[in-house]
XYZ file of C-alpha atoms in Angstrom:
298
model
C -52.870 25.717 -18.335
C -53.471 28.842 -20.416
C -53.590 28.837 -24.209
C -50.361 30.846 -24.274
C -48.619 28.239 -22.126
C -49.892 25.459 -24.380
C -48.592 27.345 -27.400
C -45.214 27.918 -25.733
C -44.839 24.217 -24.941
C -45.922 23.244 -28.464
C -43.297 25.498 -30.088
C -40.642 24.376 -27.604
C -41.466 20.725 -28.289
C -41.269 21.359 -32.034
C -37.843 22.958 -31.788
C -36.523 20.211 -29.508
C -37.667 17.548 -31.986
C -36.075 19.415 -34.887
C -32.886 19.993 -32.917
C -32.500 16.319 -32.003
C -33.634 14.952 -35.384
C -30.004 14.595 -36.434
C -29.759 11.606 -34.082
C -32.628 9.954 -35.930
C -31.106 10.505 -39.365
C -27.742 9.326 -38.077
C -29.410 5.956 -37.440
C -30.211 5.963 -41.170
C -26.731 6.970 -42.296
C -26.309 3.572 -43.989
C -29.112 4.533 -46.398
C -28.260 6.942 -49.258
C -29.637 10.451 -48.514
C -31.676 10.576 -51.736
C -33.425 7.344 -50.719
C -34.137 8.692 -47.230
C -35.567 11.851 -48.840
C -37.813 9.775 -51.104
C -39.187 7.828 -48.143
C -39.602 11.024 -46.123
C -41.693 12.475 -48.963
C -43.892 9.415 -49.405
C -44.538 8.793 -45.719
C -45.159 12.502 -45.098
C -47.889 12.329 -47.725
C -49.376 9.331 -45.922
C -49.293 11.230 -42.602
C -50.751 14.491 -43.871
C -53.143 12.769 -46.262
C -54.658 10.816 -43.373
C -55.172 14.052 -41.414
C -56.733 15.883 -44.376
C -59.040 12.954 -45.130
C -60.073 12.626 -41.478
C -60.925 16.333 -41.392
C -62.872 16.125 -44.646
C -60.734 18.791 -46.329
C -59.583 16.880 -49.398
C -61.656 19.270 -51.519
C -59.568 22.229 -50.305
C -56.392 20.393 -51.243
C -57.753 19.660 -54.708
C -58.825 23.286 -55.153
C -55.296 24.452 -54.346
C -53.588 21.956 -56.664
C -55.964 22.630 -59.560
C -55.832 26.428 -59.295
C -53.274 29.166 -59.792
C -51.545 28.344 -56.506
C -50.173 25.080 -57.880
C -47.119 26.819 -59.379
C -46.266 28.400 -56.042
C -46.778 25.050 -54.319
C -44.426 23.447 -56.865
C -41.716 26.029 -56.140
C -42.208 25.514 -52.402
C -41.968 21.727 -52.824
C -38.671 22.001 -54.712
C -37.079 24.369 -52.193
C -38.145 22.411 -49.110
C -37.090 19.077 -50.649
C -33.666 20.560 -51.422
C -33.487 21.773 -47.825
C -34.411 18.323 -46.499
C -31.884 16.615 -48.766
C -28.992 18.892 -47.796
C -29.734 18.423 -44.090
C -29.952 14.625 -44.408
C -26.727 14.649 -46.429
C -24.973 16.795 -43.805
C -25.946 14.330 -41.050
C -24.872 11.314 -43.093
C -21.466 12.754 -43.947
C -20.649 14.591 -40.722
C -21.407 18.251 -41.443
C -24.049 18.983 -38.812
C -22.059 21.891 -37.354
C -22.307 23.693 -40.673
C -25.978 22.714 -40.992
C -26.715 24.259 -37.595
C -25.032 27.453 -38.798
C -27.512 27.512 -41.693
C -30.497 27.426 -39.358
C -28.910 30.062 -37.138
C -28.588 32.529 -39.991
C -31.900 31.600 -41.673
C -33.991 34.257 -39.843
C -31.442 36.909 -40.775
C -31.411 35.725 -44.395
C -35.222 35.878 -44.363
C -35.061 39.497 -43.176
C -32.531 40.335 -45.905
C -34.648 38.629 -48.596
C -37.714 40.521 -47.406
C -35.834 43.805 -47.780
C -34.465 42.875 -51.217
C -37.603 41.316 -52.740
C -40.512 43.007 -50.970
C -38.732 46.279 -50.117
C -39.459 45.684 -46.447
C -37.758 48.327 -44.357
C -35.019 47.164 -42.029
C -34.727 48.737 -38.601
C -31.299 49.697 -37.333
C -31.089 46.651 -35.086
C -32.149 44.320 -37.894
C -29.637 45.848 -40.302
C -26.910 45.482 -37.665
C -27.854 41.823 -37.095
C -27.778 41.057 -40.820
C -24.442 42.866 -41.145
C -22.906 40.869 -38.294
C -24.088 37.606 -39.847
C -22.600 38.627 -43.188
C -19.274 39.421 -41.505
C -19.273 36.011 -39.779
C -20.011 34.141 -43.023
C -17.295 36.088 -44.877
C -14.835 35.340 -42.072
C -15.644 31.617 -42.255
C -15.234 31.676 -46.026
C -11.838 33.359 -45.702
C -10.674 31.095 -42.863
C -11.828 27.780 -44.344
C -10.859 28.701 -47.882
C -14.328 27.844 -49.165
C -17.787 29.272 -48.655
C -19.985 27.399 -46.122
C -22.223 26.086 -48.892
C -24.231 23.755 -46.679
C -25.174 26.559 -44.287
C -25.923 29.013 -47.096
C -28.019 26.487 -49.025
C -30.085 25.602 -45.955
C -30.603 29.260 -45.022
C -31.469 30.382 -48.561
C -33.835 27.496 -49.297
C -35.677 28.129 -46.035
C -35.798 31.851 -46.804
C -37.193 31.318 -50.315
C -39.597 28.701 -48.965
C -40.932 31.186 -46.424
C -41.389 33.892 -49.060
C -43.275 31.556 -51.372
C -45.491 30.281 -48.541
C -46.563 33.856 -47.800
C -48.092 33.991 -51.274
C -50.213 30.840 -50.865
C -53.622 31.587 -49.379
C -54.144 28.178 -47.743
C -53.378 26.701 -44.336
C -49.905 25.354 -43.594
C -51.071 21.732 -43.335
C -52.865 21.948 -46.683
C -49.858 23.505 -48.418
C -47.390 20.985 -46.969
C -49.681 18.151 -48.079
C -49.773 19.666 -51.552
C -45.987 19.986 -51.619
C -45.342 16.334 -50.797
C -48.197 15.254 -53.088
C -46.453 16.913 -56.050
C -43.144 15.253 -55.165
C -44.551 11.830 -54.257
C -44.742 10.474 -57.864
C -41.034 11.237 -58.349
C -40.190 9.706 -54.978
C -42.203 6.583 -55.700
C -40.610 6.228 -59.137
C -37.132 6.463 -57.618
C -37.929 3.899 -54.928
C -39.432 1.560 -57.516
C -36.288 1.877 -59.631
C -34.152 1.013 -56.601
C -36.186 -2.011 -55.608
C -36.751 -3.424 -59.095
C -33.375 -2.508 -60.592
C -34.707 -0.200 -63.294
C -31.417 1.195 -64.560
C -30.347 2.755 -61.263
C -26.613 2.298 -60.549
C -27.100 1.568 -56.867
C -27.743 -1.269 -54.485
C -31.277 -2.483 -53.936
C -33.532 -0.309 -51.811
C -33.083 -0.351 -48.059
C -36.787 -0.700 -47.253
C -37.542 -4.290 -46.336
C -33.902 -5.182 -45.713
C -34.524 -5.310 -41.957
C -37.290 -4.262 -39.573
C -35.336 -1.491 -37.889
C -34.470 0.317 -41.117
C -37.971 -0.132 -42.529
C -39.656 1.249 -39.415
C -37.241 4.183 -39.243
C -37.975 5.064 -42.867
C -41.723 4.837 -42.281
C -41.515 6.960 -39.128
C -39.829 9.754 -41.101
C -43.317 10.817 -42.162
C -44.406 11.269 -38.547
C -41.122 12.987 -37.694
C -41.735 15.427 -40.532
C -45.447 16.003 -40.059
C -45.821 15.853 -36.280
C -43.607 18.874 -35.482
C -45.287 20.914 -38.233
C -48.700 20.245 -36.680
C -47.334 21.258 -33.273
C -45.727 24.365 -34.768
C -48.968 25.461 -36.433
C -50.817 24.951 -33.138
C -48.261 26.914 -31.135
C -47.819 29.747 -33.641
C -51.472 30.689 -33.196
C -51.030 31.086 -29.431
C -47.711 32.849 -28.844
C -46.336 36.233 -29.823
C -44.086 36.542 -32.850
C -41.117 37.628 -30.745
C -41.460 34.572 -28.503
C -41.711 32.377 -31.574
C -38.513 33.849 -32.990
C -36.507 33.295 -29.819
C -37.741 29.727 -29.334
C -36.711 28.886 -32.900
C -33.052 29.115 -31.872
C -33.467 26.082 -29.606
C -33.391 24.061 -32.851
C -29.935 25.018 -34.229
C -28.488 25.215 -30.711
C -29.402 21.565 -30.115
C -28.137 20.646 -33.596
C -24.812 22.271 -32.762
C -24.536 20.502 -29.392
C -25.468 17.122 -30.889
C -22.863 17.572 -33.640
C -20.054 18.424 -31.235
C -20.924 16.335 -28.166
C -22.483 13.206 -29.700
C -21.143 13.039 -33.254
C -17.678 14.327 -32.365
C -17.501 16.800 -35.235
C -14.444 19.061 -35.038
C -14.567 22.812 -34.510
C -11.984 25.004 -36.190
C -10.797 28.283 -34.624
C -12.779 30.025 -37.358
C -16.009 28.385 -36.175
C -15.197 29.411 -32.607
C -15.024 33.046 -33.729
C -17.901 33.013 -36.222
C -20.507 31.326 -34.022
C -20.338 33.908 -31.183
C -20.751 36.653 -33.793
C -23.809 34.866 -35.175
C -25.236 34.444 -31.673
C -24.659 38.150 -30.981
C -26.550 38.962 -34.173
C -29.411 36.715 -33.066
C -29.594 38.399 -29.652
C -29.847 41.792 -31.343
C -32.418 40.520 -33.816
C -34.507 38.794 -31.131
C -34.463 41.870 -28.882
C -35.690 43.981 -31.795
C -38.442 41.445 -32.565
C -39.596 41.383 -28.946
C -39.650 45.164 -28.791
C -41.638 45.362 -32.017
C -44.154 42.718 -30.922
C -44.635 44.490 -27.584
C -45.634 47.750 -29.265
C -49.355 48.245 -29.938
C -50.364 48.178 -33.576
C -50.943 51.575 -35.171
C -54.418 52.443 -36.283
């Protein structure tokens, strides 16, 4: 098996896990989303911390968190935690169709943010793709009578997260560890308040209530960290265009799970908007493949 094939399978496996993760969080729908997020943060730190310690790179993590990069890491931690929370909330309350729309339009939002913030030049195909996505979102807003806030929040938080990560000169595993490390004290404080009744107007924490729930909450760290490790491995071995196309396996599976397993309804407006989004993605992906196939200029 070639390195490229290994990378392809790693990225594909990552996107399949992400696409089917809604099933996992549906099993935890009896737990408040904020509590699931807190456990996801804590157990992700355990997962990544064990890897960093095993590799003897704790010094690199400390250097990042004690230097100028800590502010960027803090911004990244806030945006990705908001993204995680909104997705968990959408699964719990039956809005996975709209969540999948967010991950469909995320690459196009990232392109638009790059043009607006970094003055990156958009090619004609990219501009057309972004324009089509904008038309689809506006059509949904008009048809539903309200903006698709879940989709827009997921797309924008991922876009901002990606921009911030570009500014941090450390590996992805180190930065993710730093992100959850900054959030872990808040997560632990919230969980302690739930379990010990420290002024939190909620039922006692779910962890420890039964083995199934406790194990599912603990495994959220592996479910978060494992795909990111696979993604980092695969991204080093496949072309950018291939990476971009494979990413759409994730929201496609989310969409299918929402409709076929969760029974979420589709309005006529969704049935019009989604094909427009998919057309935009085809145009965008074709442009990315063409660009990645061209030799770099000297």
